[in-house]
Amino acid sequence: MAAPRLVIFDCDGVLVDSEPMANRKFVEQAARFGLPLDETATLHEFNGAAMRTRAEVLAARHGWVPPADFVARVDAAVDAAVTEAEAIPGVAAVLARLEVSRVPVCLASNSRHQEIDLRLRHLGFERFFPRRFSGADDVAAPKPAPDLYLHAAREMGVSPADCLVVEDSENGIRAAVAAGARVLGLARFTPAERISALGATPFADMAALPALLVSQGIALAGC
């Protein structure tokens, strides 16, 4: 198997531990407009999903009619709380190693460009990702559709089959697999056995990621 030519990182849940915070802001806003939700259940069901997707699914399920600017309200609350989210433990060291090894990388997230930029700036990760792609802003259908990963590969001049994606959510894994990429899945909110069933290779934490990258044929400095 040829070595990947590009490593694509998801953002929320892979680079930054922002999913619980973003989900909490969604649940808080939904409660304000008459829809009480269980925070834990909502997090597990919608991990990695775009905010508009969450709102559409819940509106259809409960006959709920949120205000027209509901998603904008959630987005504003999430942006205001950017400093509440910290980096996933160990990911900074992985990114630095990829940088030193001159491995091409980019970012593909369902989040908005503004949200992505705020989070990378907060973490000091901007230099690692000069190219960033948004499921909310750049494509018609966010993850779990393959559109975002197909778009990222095309923009980076690489075949999807030559991409290695690092994901954590079921939505993201489905998107990357459907696009034809190889996928490594961080088993945090998605169980390892589910990640395997979706066609990805699970790993427990960022300390395990460098060895997995090497096993895929990526040359890392120090290996």
Tab-separated table of N, CA and C in Angstrom, residues 26 35 37 45-46 49-64 66 144 171:
chain	number	residue	atom	x	y	z
A	26	PHE	N	-25.529	24.366	22.669
A	26	PHE	CA	-26.705	23.995	21.880
A	26	PHE	C	-27.872	23.638	22.801
A	35	LEU	N	-37.278	23.502	24.145
A	35	LEU	CA	-36.961	22.094	23.903
A	35	LEU	C	-35.924	21.618	24.924
A	37	LEU	N	-33.436	19.069	26.576
A	37	LEU	CA	-32.673	17.941	26.043
A	37	LEU	C	-31.752	17.389	27.118
A	45	GLU	N	-25.273	11.500	20.519
A	45	GLU	CA	-25.987	11.359	19.251
A	45	GLU	C	-25.422	12.269	18.164
A	46	PHE	N	-25.050	13.493	18.539
A	46	PHE	CA	-24.701	14.480	17.523
A	46	PHE	C	-23.218	14.842	17.501
A	49	ALA	N	-21.632	16.464	14.367
A	49	ALA	CA	-22.656	16.942	13.435
A	49	ALA	C	-22.675	18.468	13.391
A	50	ALA	N	-22.997	19.014	12.233
A	50	ALA	CA	-23.141	20.459	12.095
A	50	ALA	C	-24.326	20.938	12.939
A	51	MET	N	-24.240	22.173	13.437
A	51	MET	CA	-25.313	22.709	14.274
A	51	MET	C	-26.640	22.743	13.536
A	52	ARG	N	-26.608	23.089	12.264
A	52	ARG	CA	-27.877	23.141	11.531
A	52	ARG	C	-28.484	21.743	11.387
A	53	THR	N	-27.629	20.727	11.282
A	53	THR	CA	-28.126	19.351	11.200
A	53	THR	C	-28.791	18.952	12.507
A	54	ARG	N	-28.150	19.285	13.623
A	54	ARG	CA	-28.736	18.968	14.931
A	54	ARG	C	-30.116	19.605	15.070
A	55	ALA	N	-30.203	20.894	14.707
A	55	ALA	CA	-31.470	21.612	14.844
A	55	ALA	C	-32.539	21.019	13.939
A	56	GLU	N	-32.182	20.676	12.702
A	56	GLU	CA	-33.150	20.118	11.760
A	56	GLU	C	-33.673	18.763	12.234
A	57	VAL	N	-32.779	17.895	12.719
A	57	VAL	CA	-33.189	16.576	13.176
A	57	VAL	C	-34.120	16.685	14.378
A	58	LEU	N	-33.763	17.521	15.336
A	58	LEU	CA	-34.564	17.647	16.550
A	58	LEU	C	-35.896	18.338	16.277
A	59	ALA	N	-35.898	19.289	15.358
A	59	ALA	CA	-37.162	19.947	15.000
A	59	ALA	C	-38.130	18.942	14.388
A	60	ALA	N	-37.614	18.089	13.507
A	60	ALA	CA	-38.471	17.078	12.878
A	60	ALA	C	-38.935	16.039	13.890
A	61	ARG	N	-38.065	15.663	14.804
A	61	ARG	CA	-38.388	14.610	15.772
A	61	ARG	C	-39.434	15.060	16.782
A	62	HIS	N	-39.323	16.320	17.219
A	62	HIS	CA	-40.166	16.786	18.328
A	62	HIS	C	-41.255	17.760	17.887
A	63	GLY	N	-41.343	18.057	16.590
A	63	GLY	CA	-42.297	19.069	16.160
A	63	GLY	C	-41.965	20.429	16.719
A	64	TRP	N	-40.697	20.643	16.935
A	64	TRP	CA	-40.182	21.882	17.550
A	64	TRP	C	-39.956	22.928	16.475
A	66	PRO	N	-37.879	26.177	16.215
A	66	PRO	CA	-36.952	27.159	16.771
A	66	PRO	C	-37.015	28.461	15.980
A	144	PRO	N	-22.147	13.710	7.662
A	144	PRO	CA	-21.501	12.490	7.172
A	144	PRO	C	-21.427	12.340	5.661
A	171	ASN	N	-19.998	10.551	12.409
A	171	ASN	CA	-20.285	11.356	11.219
A	171	ASN	C	-19.032	11.578	10.392
